[in-house]
mmCIF file of C-alpha atoms and ligand atoms in Angstrom:
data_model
loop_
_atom_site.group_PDB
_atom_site.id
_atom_site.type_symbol
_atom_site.label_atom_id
_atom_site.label_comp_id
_atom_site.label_asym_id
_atom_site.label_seq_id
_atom_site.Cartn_x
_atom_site.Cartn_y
_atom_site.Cartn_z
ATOM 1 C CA UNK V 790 54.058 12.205 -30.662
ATOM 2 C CA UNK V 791 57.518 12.164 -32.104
ATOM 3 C CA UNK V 792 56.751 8.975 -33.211
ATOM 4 C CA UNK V 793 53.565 9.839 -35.248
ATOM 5 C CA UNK V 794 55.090 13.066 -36.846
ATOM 6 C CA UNK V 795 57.874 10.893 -38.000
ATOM 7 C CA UNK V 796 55.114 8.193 -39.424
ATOM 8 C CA UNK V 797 53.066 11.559 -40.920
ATOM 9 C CA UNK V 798 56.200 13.116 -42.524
ATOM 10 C CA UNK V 799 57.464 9.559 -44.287
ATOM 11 C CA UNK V 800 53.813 9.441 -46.022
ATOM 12 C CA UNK V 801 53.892 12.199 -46.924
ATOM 13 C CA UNK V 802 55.037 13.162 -50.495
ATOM 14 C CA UNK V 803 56.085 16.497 -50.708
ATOM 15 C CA UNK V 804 58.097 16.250 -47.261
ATOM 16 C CA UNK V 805 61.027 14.554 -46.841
ATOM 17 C CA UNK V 806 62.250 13.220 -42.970
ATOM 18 C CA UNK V 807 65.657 14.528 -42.735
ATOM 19 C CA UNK V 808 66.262 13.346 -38.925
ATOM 20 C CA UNK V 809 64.728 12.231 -36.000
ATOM 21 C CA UNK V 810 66.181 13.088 -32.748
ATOM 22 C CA UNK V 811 65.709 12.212 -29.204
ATOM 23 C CA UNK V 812 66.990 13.304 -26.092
ATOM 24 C CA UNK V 813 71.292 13.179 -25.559
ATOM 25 C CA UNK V 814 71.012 13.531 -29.826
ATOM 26 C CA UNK V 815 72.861 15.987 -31.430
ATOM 27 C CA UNK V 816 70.759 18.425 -32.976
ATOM 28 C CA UNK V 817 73.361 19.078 -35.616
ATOM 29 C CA UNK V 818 72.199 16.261 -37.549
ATOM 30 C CA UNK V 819 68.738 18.196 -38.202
ATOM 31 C CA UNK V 820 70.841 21.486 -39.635
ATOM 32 C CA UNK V 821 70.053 20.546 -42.817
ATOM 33 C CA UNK V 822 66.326 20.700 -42.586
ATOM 34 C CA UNK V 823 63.875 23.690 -43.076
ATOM 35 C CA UNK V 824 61.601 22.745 -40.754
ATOM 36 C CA UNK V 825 62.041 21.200 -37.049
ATOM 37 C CA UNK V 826 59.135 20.065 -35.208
ATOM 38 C CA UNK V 827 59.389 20.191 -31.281
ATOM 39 C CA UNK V 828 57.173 17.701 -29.331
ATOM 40 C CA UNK V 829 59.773 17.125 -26.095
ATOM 41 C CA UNK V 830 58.961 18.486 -22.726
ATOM 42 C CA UNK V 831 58.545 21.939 -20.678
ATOM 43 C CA UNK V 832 62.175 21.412 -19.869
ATOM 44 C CA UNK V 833 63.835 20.936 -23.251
ATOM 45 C CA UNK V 834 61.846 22.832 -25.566
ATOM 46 C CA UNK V 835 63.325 26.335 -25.152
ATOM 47 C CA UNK V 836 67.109 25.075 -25.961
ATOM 48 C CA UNK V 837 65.400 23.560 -29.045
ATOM 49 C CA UNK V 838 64.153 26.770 -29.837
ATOM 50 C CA UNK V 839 66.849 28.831 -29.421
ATOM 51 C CA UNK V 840 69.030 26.264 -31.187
ATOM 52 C CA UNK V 841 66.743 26.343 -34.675
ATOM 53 C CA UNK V 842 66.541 29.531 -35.042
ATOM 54 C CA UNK V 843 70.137 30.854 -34.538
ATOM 55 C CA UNK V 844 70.349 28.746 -37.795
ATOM 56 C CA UNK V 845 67.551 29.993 -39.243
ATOM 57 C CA UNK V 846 65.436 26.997 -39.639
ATOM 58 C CA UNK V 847 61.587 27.006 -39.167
ATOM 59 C CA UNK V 848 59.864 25.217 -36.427
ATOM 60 C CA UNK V 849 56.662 23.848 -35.437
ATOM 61 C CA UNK V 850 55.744 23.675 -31.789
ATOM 62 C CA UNK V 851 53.633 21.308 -29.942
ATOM 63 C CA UNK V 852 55.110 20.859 -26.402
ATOM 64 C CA UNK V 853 52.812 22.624 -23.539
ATOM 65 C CA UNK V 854 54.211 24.822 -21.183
ATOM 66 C CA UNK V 855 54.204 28.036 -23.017
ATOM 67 C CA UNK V 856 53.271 31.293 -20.481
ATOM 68 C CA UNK V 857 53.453 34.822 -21.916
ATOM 69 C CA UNK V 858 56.812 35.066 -20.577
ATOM 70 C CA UNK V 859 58.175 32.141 -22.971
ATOM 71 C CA UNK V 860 56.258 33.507 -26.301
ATOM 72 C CA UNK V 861 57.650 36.720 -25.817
ATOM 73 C CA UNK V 862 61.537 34.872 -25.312
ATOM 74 C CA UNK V 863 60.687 33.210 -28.820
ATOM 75 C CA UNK V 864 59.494 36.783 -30.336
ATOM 76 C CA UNK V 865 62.663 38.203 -29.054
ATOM 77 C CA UNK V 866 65.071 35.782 -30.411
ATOM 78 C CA UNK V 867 62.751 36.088 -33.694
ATOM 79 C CA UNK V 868 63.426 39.769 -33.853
ATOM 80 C CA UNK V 869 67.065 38.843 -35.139
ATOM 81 C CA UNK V 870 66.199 36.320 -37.684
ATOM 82 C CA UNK V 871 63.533 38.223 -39.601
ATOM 83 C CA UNK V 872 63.236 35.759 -42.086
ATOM 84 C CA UNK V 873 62.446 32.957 -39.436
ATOM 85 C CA UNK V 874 58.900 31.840 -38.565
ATOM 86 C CA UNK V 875 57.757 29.438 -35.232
ATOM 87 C CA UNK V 876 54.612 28.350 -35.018
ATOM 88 C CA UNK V 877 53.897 27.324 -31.770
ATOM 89 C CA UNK V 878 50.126 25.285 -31.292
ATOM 90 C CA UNK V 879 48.514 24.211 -27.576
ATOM 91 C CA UNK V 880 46.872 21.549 -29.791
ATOM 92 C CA UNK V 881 47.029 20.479 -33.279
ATOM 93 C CA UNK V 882 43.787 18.496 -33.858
ATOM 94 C CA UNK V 883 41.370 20.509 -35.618
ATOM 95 C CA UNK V 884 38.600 19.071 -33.737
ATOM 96 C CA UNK V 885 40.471 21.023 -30.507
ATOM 97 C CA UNK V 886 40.689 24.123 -32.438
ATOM 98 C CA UNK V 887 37.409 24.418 -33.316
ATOM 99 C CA UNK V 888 36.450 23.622 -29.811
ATOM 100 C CA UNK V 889 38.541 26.324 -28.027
ATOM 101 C CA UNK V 890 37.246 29.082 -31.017
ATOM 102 C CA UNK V 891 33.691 27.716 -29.760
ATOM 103 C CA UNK V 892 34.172 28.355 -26.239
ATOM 104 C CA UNK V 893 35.641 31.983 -26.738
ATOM 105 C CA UNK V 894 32.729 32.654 -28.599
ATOM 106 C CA UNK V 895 29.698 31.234 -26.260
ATOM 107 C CA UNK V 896 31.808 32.826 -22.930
ATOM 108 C CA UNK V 897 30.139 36.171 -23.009
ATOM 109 C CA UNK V 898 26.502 34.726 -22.676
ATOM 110 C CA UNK V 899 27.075 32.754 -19.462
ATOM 111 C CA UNK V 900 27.694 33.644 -15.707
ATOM 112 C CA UNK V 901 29.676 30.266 -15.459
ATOM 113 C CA UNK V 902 32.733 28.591 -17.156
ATOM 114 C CA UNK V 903 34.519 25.445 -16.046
ATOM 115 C CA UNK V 904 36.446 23.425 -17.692
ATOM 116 C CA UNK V 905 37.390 19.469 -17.146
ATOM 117 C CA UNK V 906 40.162 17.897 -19.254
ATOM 118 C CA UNK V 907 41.304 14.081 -19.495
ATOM 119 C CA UNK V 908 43.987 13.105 -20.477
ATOM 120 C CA UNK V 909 46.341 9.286 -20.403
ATOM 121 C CA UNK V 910 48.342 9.270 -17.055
ATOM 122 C CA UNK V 911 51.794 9.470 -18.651
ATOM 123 C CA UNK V 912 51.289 13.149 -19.267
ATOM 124 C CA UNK V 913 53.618 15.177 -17.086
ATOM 125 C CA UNK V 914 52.003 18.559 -17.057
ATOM 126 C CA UNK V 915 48.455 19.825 -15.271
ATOM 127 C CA UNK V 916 46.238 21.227 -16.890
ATOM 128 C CA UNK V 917 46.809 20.616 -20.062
ATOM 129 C CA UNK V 918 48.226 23.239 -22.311
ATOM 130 C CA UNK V 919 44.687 23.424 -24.261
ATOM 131 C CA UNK V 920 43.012 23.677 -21.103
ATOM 132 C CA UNK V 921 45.654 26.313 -19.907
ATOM 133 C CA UNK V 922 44.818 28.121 -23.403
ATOM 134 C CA UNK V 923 41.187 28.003 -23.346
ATOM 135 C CA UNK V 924 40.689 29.488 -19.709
ATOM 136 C CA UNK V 925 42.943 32.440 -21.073
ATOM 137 C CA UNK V 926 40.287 32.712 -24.317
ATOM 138 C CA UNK V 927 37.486 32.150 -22.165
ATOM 139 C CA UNK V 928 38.611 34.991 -19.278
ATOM 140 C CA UNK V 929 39.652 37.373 -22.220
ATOM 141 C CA UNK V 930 35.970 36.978 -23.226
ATOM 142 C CA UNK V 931 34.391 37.514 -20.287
ATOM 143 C CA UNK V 932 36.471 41.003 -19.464
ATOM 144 C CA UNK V 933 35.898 42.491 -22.612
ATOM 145 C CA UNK V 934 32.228 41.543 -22.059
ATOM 146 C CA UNK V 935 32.234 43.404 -18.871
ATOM 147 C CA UNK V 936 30.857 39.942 -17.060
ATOM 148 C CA UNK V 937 30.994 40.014 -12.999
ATOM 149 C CA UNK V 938 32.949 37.018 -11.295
ATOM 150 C CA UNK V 939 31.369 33.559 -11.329
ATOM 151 C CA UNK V 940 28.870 32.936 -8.921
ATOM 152 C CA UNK V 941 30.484 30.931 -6.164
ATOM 153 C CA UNK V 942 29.050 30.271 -2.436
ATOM 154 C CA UNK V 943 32.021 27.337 -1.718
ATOM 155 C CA UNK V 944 33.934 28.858 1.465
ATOM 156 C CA UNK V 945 35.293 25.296 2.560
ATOM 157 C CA UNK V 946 36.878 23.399 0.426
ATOM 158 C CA UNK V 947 39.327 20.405 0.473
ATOM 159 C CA UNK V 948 42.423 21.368 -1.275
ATOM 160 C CA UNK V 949 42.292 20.893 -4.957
ATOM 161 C CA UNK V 950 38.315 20.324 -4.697
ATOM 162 C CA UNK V 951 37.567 23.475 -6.793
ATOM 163 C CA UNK V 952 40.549 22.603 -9.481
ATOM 164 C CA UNK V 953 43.208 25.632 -10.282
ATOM 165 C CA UNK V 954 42.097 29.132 -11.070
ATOM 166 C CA UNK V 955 43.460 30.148 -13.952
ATOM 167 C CA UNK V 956 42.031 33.930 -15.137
ATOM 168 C CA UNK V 957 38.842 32.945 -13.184
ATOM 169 C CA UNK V 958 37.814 30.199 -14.863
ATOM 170 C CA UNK V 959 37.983 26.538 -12.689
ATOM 171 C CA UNK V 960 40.158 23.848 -14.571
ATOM 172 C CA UNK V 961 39.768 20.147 -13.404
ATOM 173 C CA UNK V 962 42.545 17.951 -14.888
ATOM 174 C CA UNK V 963 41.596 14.227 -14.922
ATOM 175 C CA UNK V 964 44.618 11.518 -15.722
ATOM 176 C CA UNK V 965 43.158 7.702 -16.033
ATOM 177 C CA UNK V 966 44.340 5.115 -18.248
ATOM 178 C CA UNK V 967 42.750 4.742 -21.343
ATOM 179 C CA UNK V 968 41.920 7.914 -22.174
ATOM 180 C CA UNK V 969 43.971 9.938 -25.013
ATOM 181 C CA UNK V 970 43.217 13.711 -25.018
ATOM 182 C CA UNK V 971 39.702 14.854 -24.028
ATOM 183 C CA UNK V 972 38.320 18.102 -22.628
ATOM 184 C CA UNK V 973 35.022 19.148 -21.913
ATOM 185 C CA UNK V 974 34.025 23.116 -21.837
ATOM 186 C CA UNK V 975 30.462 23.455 -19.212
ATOM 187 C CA UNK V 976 28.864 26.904 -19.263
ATOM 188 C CA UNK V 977 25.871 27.585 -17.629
ATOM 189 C CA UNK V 978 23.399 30.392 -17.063
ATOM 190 C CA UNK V 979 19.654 30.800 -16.003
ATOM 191 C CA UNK V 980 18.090 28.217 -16.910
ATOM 192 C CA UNK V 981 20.419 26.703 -19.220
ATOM 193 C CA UNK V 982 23.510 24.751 -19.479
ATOM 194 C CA UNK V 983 25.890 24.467 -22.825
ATOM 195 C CA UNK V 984 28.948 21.913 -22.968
ATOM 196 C CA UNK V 985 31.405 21.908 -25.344
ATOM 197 C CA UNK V 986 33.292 18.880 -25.729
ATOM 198 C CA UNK V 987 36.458 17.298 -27.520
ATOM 199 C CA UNK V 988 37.759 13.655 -27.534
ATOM 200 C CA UNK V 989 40.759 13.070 -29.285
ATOM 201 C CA UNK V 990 40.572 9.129 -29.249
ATOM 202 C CA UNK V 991 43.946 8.411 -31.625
ATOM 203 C CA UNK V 992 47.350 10.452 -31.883
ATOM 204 C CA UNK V 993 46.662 10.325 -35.457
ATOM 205 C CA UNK V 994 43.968 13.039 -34.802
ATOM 206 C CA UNK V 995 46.813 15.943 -34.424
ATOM 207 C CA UNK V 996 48.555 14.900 -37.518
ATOM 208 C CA UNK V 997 47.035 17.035 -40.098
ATOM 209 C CA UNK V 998 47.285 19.989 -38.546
ATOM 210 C CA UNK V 999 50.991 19.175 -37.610
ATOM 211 C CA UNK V 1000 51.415 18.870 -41.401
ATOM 212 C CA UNK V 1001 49.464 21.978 -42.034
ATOM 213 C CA UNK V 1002 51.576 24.038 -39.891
ATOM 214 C CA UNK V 1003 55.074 22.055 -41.437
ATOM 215 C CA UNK V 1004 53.817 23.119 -44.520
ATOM 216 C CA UNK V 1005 53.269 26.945 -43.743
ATOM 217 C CA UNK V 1006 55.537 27.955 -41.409
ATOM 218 C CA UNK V 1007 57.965 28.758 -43.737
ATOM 219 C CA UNK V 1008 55.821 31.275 -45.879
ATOM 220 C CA UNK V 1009 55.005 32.737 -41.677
ATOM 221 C CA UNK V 1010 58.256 35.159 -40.609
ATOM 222 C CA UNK V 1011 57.990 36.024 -36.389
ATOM 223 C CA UNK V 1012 55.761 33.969 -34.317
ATOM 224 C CA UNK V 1013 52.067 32.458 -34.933
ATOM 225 C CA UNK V 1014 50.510 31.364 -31.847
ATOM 226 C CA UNK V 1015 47.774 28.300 -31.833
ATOM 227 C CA UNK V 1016 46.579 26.763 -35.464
ATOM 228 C CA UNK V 1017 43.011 29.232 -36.434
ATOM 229 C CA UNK V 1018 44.919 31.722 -38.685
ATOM 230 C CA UNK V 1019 46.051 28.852 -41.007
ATOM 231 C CA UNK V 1020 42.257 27.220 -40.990
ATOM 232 C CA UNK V 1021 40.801 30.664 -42.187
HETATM 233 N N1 NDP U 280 50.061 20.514 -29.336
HETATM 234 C C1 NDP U 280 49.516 19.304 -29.462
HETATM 235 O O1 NDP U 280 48.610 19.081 -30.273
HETATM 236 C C2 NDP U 280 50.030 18.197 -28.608
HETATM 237 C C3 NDP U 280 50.976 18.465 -27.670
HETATM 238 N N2 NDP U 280 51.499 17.472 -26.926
HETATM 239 C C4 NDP U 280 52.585 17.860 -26.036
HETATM 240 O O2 NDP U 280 53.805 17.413 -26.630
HETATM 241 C C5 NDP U 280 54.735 17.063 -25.636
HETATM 242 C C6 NDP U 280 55.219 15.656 -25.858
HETATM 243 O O3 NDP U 280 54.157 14.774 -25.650
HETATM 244 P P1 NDP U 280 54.363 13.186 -25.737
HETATM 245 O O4 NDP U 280 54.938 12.814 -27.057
HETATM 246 O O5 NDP U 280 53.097 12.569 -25.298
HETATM 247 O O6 NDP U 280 55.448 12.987 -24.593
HETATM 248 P P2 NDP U 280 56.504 11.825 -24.395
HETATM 249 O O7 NDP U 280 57.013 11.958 -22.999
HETATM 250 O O8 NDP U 280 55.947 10.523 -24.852
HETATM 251 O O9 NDP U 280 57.642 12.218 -25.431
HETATM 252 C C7 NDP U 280 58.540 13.264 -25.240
HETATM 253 C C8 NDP U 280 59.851 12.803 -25.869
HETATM 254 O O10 NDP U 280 60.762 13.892 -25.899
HETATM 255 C C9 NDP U 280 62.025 13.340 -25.594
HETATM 256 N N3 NDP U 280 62.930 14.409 -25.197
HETATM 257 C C10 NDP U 280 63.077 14.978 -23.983
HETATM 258 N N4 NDP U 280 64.011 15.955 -24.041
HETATM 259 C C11 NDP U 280 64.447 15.978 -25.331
HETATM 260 C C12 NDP U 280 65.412 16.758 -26.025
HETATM 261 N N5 NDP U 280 66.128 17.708 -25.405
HETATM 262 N N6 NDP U 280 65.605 16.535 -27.335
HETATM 263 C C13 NDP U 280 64.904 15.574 -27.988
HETATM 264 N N7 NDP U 280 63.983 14.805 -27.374
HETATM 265 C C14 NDP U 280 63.771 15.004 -26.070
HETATM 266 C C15 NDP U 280 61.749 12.339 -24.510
HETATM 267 O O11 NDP U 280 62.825 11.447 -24.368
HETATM 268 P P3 NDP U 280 62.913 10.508 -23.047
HETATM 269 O O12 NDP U 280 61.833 9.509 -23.197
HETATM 270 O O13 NDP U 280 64.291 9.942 -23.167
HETATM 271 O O14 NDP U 280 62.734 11.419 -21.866
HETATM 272 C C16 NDP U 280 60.510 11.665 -25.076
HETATM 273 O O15 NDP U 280 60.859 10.652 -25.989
HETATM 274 C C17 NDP U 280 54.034 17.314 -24.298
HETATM 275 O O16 NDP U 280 54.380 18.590 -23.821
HETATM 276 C C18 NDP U 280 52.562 17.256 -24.659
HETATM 277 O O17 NDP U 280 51.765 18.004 -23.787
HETATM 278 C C19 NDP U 280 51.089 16.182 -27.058
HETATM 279 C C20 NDP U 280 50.114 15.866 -27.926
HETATM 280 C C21 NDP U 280 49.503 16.832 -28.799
HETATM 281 O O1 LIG U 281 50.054 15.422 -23.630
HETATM 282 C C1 LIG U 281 49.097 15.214 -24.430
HETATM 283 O O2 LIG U 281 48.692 14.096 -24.710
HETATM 284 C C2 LIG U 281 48.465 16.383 -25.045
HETATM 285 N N1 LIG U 281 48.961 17.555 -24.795
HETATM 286 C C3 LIG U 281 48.484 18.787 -25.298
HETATM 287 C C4 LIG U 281 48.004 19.665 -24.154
HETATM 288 O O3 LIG U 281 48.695 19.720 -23.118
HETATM 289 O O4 LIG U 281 46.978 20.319 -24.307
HETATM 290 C C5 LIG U 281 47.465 18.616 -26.405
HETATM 291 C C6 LIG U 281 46.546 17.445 -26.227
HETATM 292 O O5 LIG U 281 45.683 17.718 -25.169
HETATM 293 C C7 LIG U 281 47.340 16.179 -25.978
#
């Protein structure tokens, strides 16, 4: 991904690539720059983080991993640096966006939500951080709808079988080579199934959104979580 912002930025003619910086770099070389985007790992990220915006630069988060615990970290850090904005996205293709706002919406009218995401087996985390994200939408939906828990009989089950539980909705992570980034959102009801589904088939697919967010994050002070309030 690093790779690909790099390739984004350079073509890009209002931005300029002040540094590119991989792991045992020293970030000082990027203090220059208004804008520092973060696609590392779970591990490194927060350092990053803390690092841009003591200085007051911008940044523009893609690396998964973020819990409610970590987002509030950033907002605290923020609170000193008023002029300072991080945007932080689970996924940057629109495509993915779109897909997640789709599923919040269509939770409320369905007794069942699962979700199945596929992704290229280098990725180190499971689920993915979209998958993580839309669960959360998805069980937010469903308690302010009032719904009951999913219907459910299984009372064996071989471990993993069933996928992780995460706010009572069943993710399914899938790693296989050849795939890219690809998740599929199944509701179903009486009657009726709906399935939402995703395929990012290129890295170039999260690109313009990166840019989007480069491009606004500076006019954003304190912490925007996930891409929709720039698409509005
Ligand atoms: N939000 C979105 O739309 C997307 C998010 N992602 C997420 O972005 C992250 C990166 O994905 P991907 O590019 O595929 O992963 P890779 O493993 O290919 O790349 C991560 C890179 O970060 C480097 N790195 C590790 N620590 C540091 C550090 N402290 N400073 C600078 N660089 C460091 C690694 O170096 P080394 O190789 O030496 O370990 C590696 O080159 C993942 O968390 C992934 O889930 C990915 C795609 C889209
Ligand atoms: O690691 C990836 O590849 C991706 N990671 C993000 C995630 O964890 O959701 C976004 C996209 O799925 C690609």
């Amino acid at each position: 991904m690093g790779l690909e912002v790099c390739k984004a930025v350079r073509a890009a003619d209002d931005l300029d690539l002040v540094a590119a910086i991989d792991q045992g770099d020293d970030l000082e070389v990027a203090a220059g720059a208004e804008v520092l985007v973060d696609f590392t790992t779970p591990d490194a990220v927060m350092a990053n983080l803390r690092w841009a915006i003591d200085r007051g630069v911008h940044v523009v988060v893609g690396t998964s991993g973020f819990s409610e615990q970590r987002l509030e970290q950033v907002r605290s850090w923020l609170a000193d640096k008023p002029g300072t904005g991080v945007l932080i996205a689970p996924n940057f293709g629109i495509g993915a966006v779109l897909m997640m706002q789709f599923a919040a919406r269509a939770a409320r009218y369905f007794e069942s939500a699962e979700i199945i995401e596929q992704h290229h087996p280098r990725k180190l985390d499971a689920p993915s951080g979209t998958a993580t994200h839309t669960a959360r939408l998805i069980g937010a939906a469903r308690a302010e709808a009032g719904l009951a828990a999913m219907p459910d009989a299984t009372k064996e089950e071989m471990s993993g079988a069933r996928g992780t539980d995460i706010d009572g909705v069943r993710v399914h992570a899938v790693r296989a080579a050849g795939l890219v980034a690809h998740q599929e959102v199944l509701f179903g009801t009486q009657g009726e199934t709906l399935t939402i589904r995703h395929d990012s088939l290129d890295r170039v697919s999260f690109m313009p959104g990166v840019l989007l967010a480069v491009r606004a994050v500076p006019e954003r002070p304190g912490l925007t979580v996930g891409l929709d309030p720039l698409l509005d």
